[in-house]
């Protein structure tokens, strides 16, 4: 029927019109790149005091690369913010400081000192409370303290079901809450940037990227990423089905538990006691891409916090989690 | 993604794999239909069977099926899609979801639109950049109002191709006659709306019939399956054959030697050396350099984010548009538009809304609502307002001229949104049909004697002292005393009083919300003229709506508008009741009385607040004069 007819017509016309179309058309990755740059520029033009959340992972590293392109030959007109839970991998902190220095950007590091004083940690208080106090509450503190009215995040819609529902410009109340039932329409990429005092927006330039798109882009653009994404023999303990890499001596070992050296890497990065590694020999970006094309599990599989209960990501987002 | 790997075996050459992937074209489609037509189940089926669901995601849906599932012991595929807690609990879709998947032939962005009428507005976001609409109809129910409403919205948004999936064929015993009659009825409806191409397919999301493959239920159908249709439907990229347009987003000036204009090419293409024009000033120049995301370019195409460097120093800022000098973009401030209303508060003609069109922003008001569309019949109805999810045709007037194209020529430069100035909600989305008059013909005439000259001549800085408050709050009394005191200080003043103006200029207006809006609009315009004449204008009006006061503020320059809230509690006003109006209103003899059965929106951040339970009339007037003395020099 009509569908097939169209295809054969297209094939016949291949030599002429298609050639011209191709020249006029951006590749998939080029289109995503331009869309993200457009979003980043829109924020810089419309908001009083924007900030870019830099979580050091592959997504925020790609986002930062896009921000640099958006304002070339100048620099991005906003600082970077890292919310440090004090439980990140050592390699992440090293990479963060190198990256900010290499690009010559302002980096604000925020730690919830109150949480530190109370000794909050993933082992003593559980993953949920740790994430809430050291990450979600800490983020709100940092945004309030500096009066940021727009904050970029590297979240993608393909990561998780509730993220698939979120707008590119996501309005947050003065209490940083997300109201999923009352989101602003965004037809034609016309973003409503009007706020009443106290409100803010979270902006997601990578909304339409997939995990594979991000790695493809990192490969094409040769963007440096944290070495933890690449396979190496690391000391590992198995807990609740997760492979936890022992990054420092704060990890309390159960009786009889001994870290074993295994070739592992990470698909996502977070607090080391909450982020599961995967067994892998992928030691380069091309290896990772080939591995990804055959994988049967989603990238958030290794995140302890997502699976606490059904809908837990949505709930955390409503409470102000990115 | 798992898809490619499945059929081709493990790939080994990453460059070849990525090149093939990058060259694959993309189809963006929106799925619409009424509630319970099975949209989420169909999309879940499409993703699952095309191997685009990860194992842990499928396992999570299996677990949730036991709690929320509607398919007995089988996995409820809709749970792969409905991402919000409330959606899973209620088994409905509230907001659009974006799903990304690919097959060997194409990549897809599927936008799942909600079926409930109250969430129709959410679909405009997804429809605005879709190439094709997939419309679902329940074979048992046929076309519903919501099917027509969705079709209206997608036709208005400019989608010309529809795949009509008649779902739940298993529940009508795969009856060919049922299928054909729904298809025929839809073709007629779609034709009337301007949808050019309708391709039907009979499916069952539940059994998978004709989703990826025929399963033997419909031997009478030998056409392509749904996935085959999606893989082969022709995609027309927006803006390919249009004229060059670049809405300016950002002026890039990192150092004195570089000045570039950043934005995304909306249509057409631009080359180095091309003659271009800045539409607001009409000034021409030549493109000297094009900076793309990865450096210098010879040529930029639609959808590409670029920074242009021009050969001449011309004045261009955000909101302007750079275009082809041979086909320059037009500018206008008055348009005929199609409008979809998206807010629970109805659209009020004459009220001011913020507007966004490409990178331009300004104020707009609906000057005339020509008609409203009757969704069921497609006919036109006379209407005064538009309610949530209603579609109308109207005339709209802006406070400034903006560059534009008719929507039929360019989606990116012809679509706009309206924003409520108090709640900041996006309340409407519209598309420009045509400009009603070219702004170039009515540009503001620059006179030699201007406001500055007039105020110098009389030796004062003009301003508006806007007294707002309930009836009986004491506005007129304070205004009168204030004017006497200003006269004594040799100031030139004029007092506009609510009651007095209603005897003349506004005698044709009543007290409905619409008339109140128009009442204040006229007063605000008169106040502006008087400020232009150099006067200190005292306005004494209840002016109950925040957005109208904000509109009056926006008409004059920054600092010229002084909002004074004459703050008297309702009980006190009612006890005073100098004109006996509260008594009448309470008896029901007076409708729409502010504070009784019509709202008063308290000023949130007025320049001055006068508490008449604490201050005498003299003290109140002195407070205003003290404010004026502290904020202005008196003579320029």
Short mmCIF file of N, CA and C in Angstrom, two decimals, chain B residues 13-144:
data_model
loop_
_atom_site.label_atom_id
_atom_site.label_comp_id
_atom_site.label_asym_id
_atom_site.label_seq_id
_atom_site.Cartn_x
_atom_site.Cartn_y
_atom_site.Cartn_z
N UNK B 13 33.09 -2.97 14.00
CA UNK B 13 33.71 -1.75 13.50
C UNK B 13 32.87 -0.54 13.95
N UNK B 14 33.34 0.12 15.00
CA UNK B 14 32.53 1.16 15.62
C UNK B 14 32.26 2.33 14.67
N UNK B 15 33.24 2.68 13.84
CA UNK B 15 33.04 3.83 12.94
C UNK B 15 31.94 3.56 11.92
N UNK B 16 31.96 2.33 11.39
CA UNK B 16 30.94 1.99 10.40
C UNK B 16 29.55 1.98 11.06
N UNK B 17 29.49 1.43 12.25
CA UNK B 17 28.21 1.36 12.96
C UNK B 17 27.67 2.75 13.25
N UNK B 18 28.54 3.61 13.73
CA UNK B 18 28.09 4.96 14.10
C UNK B 18 27.72 5.78 12.88
N UNK B 19 28.45 5.58 11.81
CA UNK B 19 28.15 6.36 10.60
C UNK B 19 26.76 5.99 10.09
N UNK B 20 26.48 4.69 10.10
CA UNK B 20 25.16 4.23 9.65
C UNK B 20 24.08 4.80 10.56
N UNK B 21 24.37 4.82 11.84
CA UNK B 21 23.41 5.29 12.82
C UNK B 21 23.15 6.80 12.64
N UNK B 22 24.22 7.54 12.43
CA UNK B 22 24.11 8.99 12.33
C UNK B 22 23.37 9.40 11.05
N UNK B 23 23.48 8.57 10.03
CA UNK B 23 22.84 8.91 8.76
C UNK B 23 21.38 8.51 8.70
N UNK B 24 20.96 7.64 9.61
CA UNK B 24 19.57 7.18 9.65
C UNK B 24 18.65 8.35 9.89
N UNK B 25 17.57 8.45 9.14
CA UNK B 25 16.73 9.60 9.40
C UNK B 25 15.80 9.34 10.58
N UNK B 26 15.19 10.40 11.04
CA UNK B 26 14.40 10.32 12.25
C UNK B 26 12.96 10.72 11.98
N UNK B 27 12.03 9.96 12.51
CA UNK B 27 10.63 10.32 12.40
C UNK B 27 10.14 10.68 13.79
N UNK B 28 9.52 11.85 13.87
CA UNK B 28 8.96 12.27 15.13
C UNK B 28 7.45 12.18 14.99
N UNK B 29 6.82 11.34 15.78
CA UNK B 29 5.36 11.22 15.63
C UNK B 29 4.65 11.34 16.96
N UNK B 30 3.43 11.85 16.87
CA UNK B 30 2.62 12.00 18.08
C UNK B 30 1.49 10.98 18.01
N UNK B 31 1.23 10.34 19.15
CA UNK B 31 0.16 9.34 19.21
C UNK B 31 -1.01 9.97 19.94
N UNK B 32 -2.16 10.07 19.28
CA UNK B 32 -3.32 10.61 19.99
C UNK B 32 -4.54 9.74 19.81
N UNK B 33 -5.48 9.96 20.69
CA UNK B 33 -6.71 9.20 20.68
C UNK B 33 -7.41 9.48 21.98
N UNK B 34 -8.62 8.99 22.10
CA UNK B 34 -9.38 9.25 23.31
C UNK B 34 -8.89 8.34 24.43
N UNK B 35 -9.34 8.64 25.64
CA UNK B 35 -8.94 7.84 26.78
C UNK B 35 -9.43 6.40 26.57
N UNK B 36 -8.61 5.44 26.95
CA UNK B 36 -8.95 4.02 26.82
C UNK B 36 -8.94 3.49 25.39
N UNK B 37 -8.47 4.28 24.45
CA UNK B 37 -8.33 3.75 23.09
C UNK B 37 -7.12 2.84 22.99
N UNK B 38 -6.27 2.89 24.02
CA UNK B 38 -5.14 1.94 24.08
C UNK B 38 -3.82 2.49 23.55
N UNK B 39 -3.62 3.80 23.68
CA UNK B 39 -2.39 4.41 23.16
C UNK B 39 -1.14 3.89 23.85
N UNK B 40 -1.17 3.94 25.19
CA UNK B 40 0.03 3.52 25.91
C UNK B 40 0.32 2.04 25.69
N UNK B 41 -0.73 1.23 25.61
CA UNK B 41 -0.53 -0.20 25.37
C UNK B 41 0.08 -0.42 23.98
N UNK B 42 -0.41 0.33 23.00
CA UNK B 42 0.11 0.17 21.64
C UNK B 42 1.59 0.58 21.58
N UNK B 43 1.91 1.70 22.22
CA UNK B 43 3.30 2.16 22.20
C UNK B 43 4.17 1.16 22.96
N UNK B 44 3.67 0.66 24.09
CA UNK B 44 4.40 -0.35 24.85
C UNK B 44 4.66 -1.58 23.99
N UNK B 45 3.66 -2.00 23.25
CA UNK B 45 3.78 -3.15 22.36
C UNK B 45 4.83 -2.91 21.27
N UNK B 46 4.77 -1.71 20.70
CA UNK B 46 5.71 -1.33 19.63
C UNK B 46 7.16 -1.38 20.17
N UNK B 47 7.37 -0.83 21.34
CA UNK B 47 8.71 -0.79 21.92
C UNK B 47 9.18 -2.20 22.29
N UNK B 48 8.28 -2.96 22.91
CA UNK B 48 8.65 -4.29 23.40
C UNK B 48 8.99 -5.21 22.24
N UNK B 49 8.11 -5.24 21.23
CA UNK B 49 8.34 -6.18 20.12
C UNK B 49 9.50 -5.77 19.24
N UNK B 50 9.79 -4.47 19.17
CA UNK B 50 10.93 -4.06 18.35
C UNK B 50 12.21 -4.10 19.18
N UNK B 51 12.15 -4.77 20.35
CA UNK B 51 13.31 -5.00 21.21
C UNK B 51 13.94 -3.69 21.67
N UNK B 52 13.10 -2.73 22.01
CA UNK B 52 13.61 -1.46 22.51
C UNK B 52 13.33 -1.27 24.00
N UNK B 53 13.02 -2.36 24.69
CA UNK B 53 12.80 -2.26 26.14
C UNK B 53 13.89 -3.06 26.83
N UNK B 54 14.55 -2.43 27.79
CA UNK B 54 15.60 -3.14 28.53
C UNK B 54 14.98 -4.15 29.48
N UNK B 55 15.75 -5.19 29.80
CA UNK B 55 15.24 -6.27 30.64
C UNK B 55 14.75 -5.78 32.00
N UNK B 56 15.53 -4.88 32.64
CA UNK B 56 15.12 -4.46 33.98
C UNK B 56 13.86 -3.59 33.93
N UNK B 57 13.69 -2.85 32.80
CA UNK B 57 12.46 -2.05 32.66
C UNK B 57 11.25 -2.96 32.49
N UNK B 58 11.43 -4.04 31.71
CA UNK B 58 10.34 -4.98 31.51
C UNK B 58 10.00 -5.69 32.82
N UNK B 59 11.06 -6.03 33.57
CA UNK B 59 10.84 -6.71 34.84
C UNK B 59 10.07 -5.80 35.79
N UNK B 60 10.40 -4.49 35.78
CA UNK B 60 9.69 -3.55 36.66
C UNK B 60 8.21 -3.48 36.28
N UNK B 61 7.92 -3.51 34.96
CA UNK B 61 6.52 -3.47 34.51
C UNK B 61 5.79 -4.75 34.93
N UNK B 62 6.52 -5.86 34.93
CA UNK B 62 5.91 -7.13 35.38
C UNK B 62 5.47 -7.02 36.83
N UNK B 63 6.37 -6.46 37.65
CA UNK B 63 6.06 -6.32 39.08
C UNK B 63 4.85 -5.39 39.25
N UNK B 64 4.88 -4.25 38.54
CA UNK B 64 3.80 -3.27 38.69
C UNK B 64 2.47 -3.83 38.16
N UNK B 65 2.54 -4.71 37.17
CA UNK B 65 1.30 -5.27 36.61
C UNK B 65 0.48 -5.96 37.69
N UNK B 66 1.20 -6.53 38.69
CA UNK B 66 0.47 -7.22 39.76
C UNK B 66 -0.32 -6.23 40.60
N UNK B 67 0.20 -5.00 40.72
CA UNK B 67 -0.49 -3.99 41.52
C UNK B 67 -1.53 -3.23 40.70
N UNK B 68 -1.06 -2.70 39.54
CA UNK B 68 -1.90 -1.77 38.79
C UNK B 68 -2.43 -2.35 37.50
N UNK B 69 -1.95 -3.53 37.11
CA UNK B 69 -2.21 -4.03 35.77
C UNK B 69 -3.69 -4.25 35.47
N UNK B 70 -4.02 -4.15 34.20
CA UNK B 70 -5.41 -4.30 33.78
C UNK B 70 -5.56 -5.53 32.90
N UNK B 71 -4.48 -6.32 32.78
CA UNK B 71 -4.52 -7.44 31.82
C UNK B 71 -4.49 -8.79 32.52
N UNK B 72 -5.07 -8.90 33.71
CA UNK B 72 -5.05 -10.17 34.42
C UNK B 72 -3.64 -10.57 34.76
N UNK B 73 -3.24 -11.78 34.40
CA UNK B 73 -1.90 -12.23 34.78
C UNK B 73 -0.85 -11.78 33.77
N UNK B 74 -1.28 -11.29 32.60
CA UNK B 74 -0.32 -10.87 31.58
C UNK B 74 0.30 -9.53 31.96
N UNK B 75 1.48 -9.22 31.38
CA UNK B 75 2.14 -7.96 31.65
C UNK B 75 1.36 -6.83 30.97
N UNK B 76 1.04 -5.79 31.73
CA UNK B 76 0.34 -4.64 31.16
C UNK B 76 1.37 -3.73 30.50
N UNK B 77 1.42 -3.75 29.17
CA UNK B 77 2.47 -3.02 28.46
C UNK B 77 2.36 -1.51 28.62
N UNK B 78 1.16 -1.03 28.97
CA UNK B 78 1.00 0.41 29.17
C UNK B 78 1.87 0.89 30.32
N UNK B 79 2.19 0.01 31.25
CA UNK B 79 2.99 0.41 32.41
C UNK B 79 4.44 0.69 32.03
N UNK B 80 4.84 0.30 30.82
CA UNK B 80 6.17 0.67 30.34
C UNK B 80 6.20 2.15 30.00
N UNK B 81 5.04 2.73 29.76
CA UNK B 81 4.95 4.07 29.23
C UNK B 81 4.52 5.08 30.27
N UNK B 82 3.43 4.79 31.01
CA UNK B 82 2.89 5.79 31.91
C UNK B 82 3.83 6.02 33.08
N UNK B 83 4.47 7.18 33.09
CA UNK B 83 5.60 7.41 33.99
C UNK B 83 5.23 8.04 35.31
N UNK B 84 4.04 8.62 35.43
CA UNK B 84 3.70 9.29 36.67
C UNK B 84 2.89 8.37 37.55
N UNK B 85 3.11 8.50 38.83
CA UNK B 85 2.41 7.68 39.80
C UNK B 85 0.90 7.74 39.59
N UNK B 86 0.39 8.96 39.45
CA UNK B 86 -1.06 9.14 39.28
C UNK B 86 -1.55 8.45 38.01
N UNK B 87 -0.69 8.42 36.98
CA UNK B 87 -1.08 7.79 35.73
C UNK B 87 -1.22 6.28 35.90
N UNK B 88 -0.27 5.70 36.64
CA UNK B 88 -0.33 4.24 36.82
C UNK B 88 -1.51 3.88 37.70
N UNK B 89 -1.74 4.69 38.72
CA UNK B 89 -2.85 4.37 39.62
C UNK B 89 -4.19 4.48 38.91
N UNK B 90 -4.34 5.54 38.12
CA UNK B 90 -5.63 5.77 37.48
C UNK B 90 -5.74 5.09 36.13
N UNK B 91 -4.60 4.56 35.65
CA UNK B 91 -4.61 3.92 34.34
C UNK B 91 -4.88 4.88 33.20
N UNK B 92 -4.49 6.15 33.35
CA UNK B 92 -4.68 7.13 32.28
C UNK B 92 -3.37 7.85 32.03
N UNK B 93 -3.30 8.60 30.94
CA UNK B 93 -2.12 9.39 30.62
C UNK B 93 -2.46 10.86 30.88
N UNK B 94 -1.65 11.52 31.70
CA UNK B 94 -1.93 12.90 32.05
C UNK B 94 -1.10 13.85 31.19
N UNK B 95 0.18 13.56 31.08
CA UNK B 95 1.02 14.47 30.31
C UNK B 95 1.73 13.68 29.21
N UNK B 96 2.24 14.40 28.22
CA UNK B 96 2.94 13.74 27.14
C UNK B 96 4.20 13.06 27.67
N UNK B 97 4.54 11.93 27.06
CA UNK B 97 5.81 11.27 27.35
C UNK B 97 6.58 11.16 26.05
N UNK B 98 7.88 11.32 26.14
CA UNK B 98 8.72 11.15 24.96
C UNK B 98 9.41 9.79 25.05
N UNK B 99 9.33 9.03 23.97
CA UNK B 99 9.99 7.73 23.92
C UNK B 99 10.93 7.70 22.72
N UNK B 100 12.11 7.14 22.91
CA UNK B 100 13.12 7.13 21.87
C UNK B 100 13.39 5.68 21.50
N UNK B 101 13.25 5.33 20.24
CA UNK B 101 13.59 3.97 19.85
C UNK B 101 14.05 3.94 18.42
N UNK B 102 14.69 2.84 18.04
CA UNK B 102 15.13 2.76 16.66
C UNK B 102 15.04 1.33 16.16
N UNK B 103 14.89 1.25 14.84
CA UNK B 103 14.93 -0.04 14.18
C UNK B 103 16.09 0.04 13.20
N UNK B 104 16.28 -1.01 12.42
CA UNK B 104 17.38 -0.97 11.47
C UNK B 104 17.20 0.13 10.42
N UNK B 105 15.95 0.52 10.20
CA UNK B 105 15.71 1.47 9.11
C UNK B 105 15.56 2.92 9.54
N UNK B 106 15.12 3.14 10.76
CA UNK B 106 14.84 4.50 11.15
C UNK B 106 14.99 4.67 12.65
N UNK B 107 15.12 5.91 13.10
CA UNK B 107 15.01 6.17 14.53
C UNK B 107 13.73 6.96 14.76
N UNK B 108 13.18 6.82 15.93
CA UNK B 108 11.88 7.42 16.21
C UNK B 108 11.88 8.20 17.52
N UNK B 109 11.16 9.32 17.52
CA UNK B 109 10.76 9.92 18.79
C UNK B 109 9.25 9.81 18.81
N UNK B 110 8.72 9.05 19.76
CA UNK B 110 7.27 8.90 19.88
C UNK B 110 6.81 9.77 21.02
N UNK B 111 5.81 10.61 20.74
CA UNK B 111 5.26 11.47 21.77
C UNK B 111 3.86 10.95 22.09
N UNK B 112 3.69 10.47 23.31
CA UNK B 112 2.42 9.87 23.72
C UNK B 112 1.57 10.99 24.33
N UNK B 113 0.44 11.31 23.69
CA UNK B 113 -0.38 12.43 24.15
C UNK B 113 -1.53 11.94 25.02
N UNK B 114 -1.91 12.75 26.02
CA UNK B 114 -3.00 12.31 26.89
C UNK B 114 -4.34 12.30 26.17
N UNK B 115 -5.23 11.38 26.57
CA UNK B 115 -6.52 11.27 25.91
C UNK B 115 -7.63 12.07 26.58
N UNK B 116 -7.48 12.32 27.88
CA UNK B 116 -8.53 13.04 28.59
C UNK B 116 -8.67 14.46 28.07
N UNK B 117 -9.92 14.93 27.96
CA UNK B 117 -10.14 16.25 27.42
C UNK B 117 -9.40 17.32 28.22
N UNK B 118 -9.40 17.19 29.56
CA UNK B 118 -8.81 18.26 30.37
C UNK B 118 -7.30 18.39 30.15
N UNK B 119 -6.67 17.38 29.56
CA UNK B 119 -5.23 17.46 29.32
C UNK B 119 -4.88 17.69 27.86
N UNK B 120 -5.88 18.07 27.05
CA UNK B 120 -5.63 18.29 25.63
C UNK B 120 -4.50 19.28 25.39
N UNK B 121 -4.45 20.32 26.24
CA UNK B 121 -3.42 21.35 26.05
C UNK B 121 -2.01 20.76 26.05
N UNK B 122 -1.83 19.66 26.78
CA UNK B 122 -0.49 19.09 26.85
C UNK B 122 -0.02 18.54 25.50
N UNK B 123 -0.97 18.25 24.61
CA UNK B 123 -0.54 17.65 23.36
C UNK B 123 0.05 18.66 22.39
N UNK B 124 -0.27 19.95 22.57
CA UNK B 124 0.25 20.95 21.62
C UNK B 124 1.78 20.96 21.62
N UNK B 125 2.36 20.77 22.83
CA UNK B 125 3.82 20.73 22.94
C UNK B 125 4.40 19.64 22.04
N UNK B 126 3.78 18.46 22.09
CA UNK B 126 4.30 17.35 21.33
C UNK B 126 3.99 17.45 19.84
N UNK B 127 2.85 18.08 19.52
CA UNK B 127 2.44 18.16 18.12
C UNK B 127 3.27 19.19 17.35
N UNK B 128 3.79 20.20 18.07
CA UNK B 128 4.39 21.34 17.36
C UNK B 128 5.60 20.97 16.53
N UNK B 129 6.28 19.88 16.86
CA UNK B 129 7.40 19.52 15.99
C UNK B 129 7.30 18.07 15.49
N UNK B 130 6.08 17.54 15.45
CA UNK B 130 5.90 16.18 14.94
C UNK B 130 5.80 16.20 13.42
N UNK B 131 6.28 15.12 12.80
CA UNK B 131 6.18 14.99 11.35
C UNK B 131 4.86 14.34 10.95
N UNK B 132 4.41 13.42 11.78
CA UNK B 132 3.24 12.61 11.47
C UNK B 132 2.43 12.41 12.74
N UNK B 133 1.12 12.27 12.61
CA UNK B 133 0.30 11.92 13.77
C UNK B 133 -0.23 10.51 13.60
N UNK B 134 -0.14 9.74 14.67
CA UNK B 134 -0.73 8.41 14.70
C UNK B 134 -2.00 8.54 15.51
N UNK B 135 -3.15 8.43 14.84
CA UNK B 135 -4.42 8.60 15.55
C UNK B 135 -5.06 7.25 15.79
N UNK B 136 -5.38 7.01 17.06
CA UNK B 136 -5.95 5.74 17.45
C UNK B 136 -7.44 5.86 17.63
N UNK B 137 -8.17 4.85 17.12
CA UNK B 137 -9.61 4.82 17.33
C UNK B 137 -9.96 3.42 17.82
N UNK B 138 -10.81 3.35 18.82
CA UNK B 138 -11.29 2.07 19.34
C UNK B 138 -12.34 1.53 18.35
N UNK B 139 -12.09 0.35 17.81
CA UNK B 139 -12.98 -0.21 16.77
C UNK B 139 -14.42 -0.33 17.25
N UNK B 140 -14.59 -0.50 18.57
CA UNK B 140 -15.95 -0.65 19.09
C UNK B 140 -16.68 0.69 19.15
N UNK B 141 -15.92 1.77 19.40
CA UNK B 141 -16.56 3.07 19.66
C UNK B 141 -16.59 4.00 18.46
N UNK B 142 -15.68 3.79 17.52
CA UNK B 142 -15.62 4.70 16.37
C UNK B 142 -15.09 6.06 16.75
N UNK B 143 -15.35 7.09 15.93
CA UNK B 143 -14.81 8.42 16.18
C UNK B 143 -15.52 9.07 17.36
N UNK B 144 -14.74 9.66 18.25
CA UNK B 144 -15.29 10.35 19.42
C UNK B 144 -14.94 11.82 19.33
#
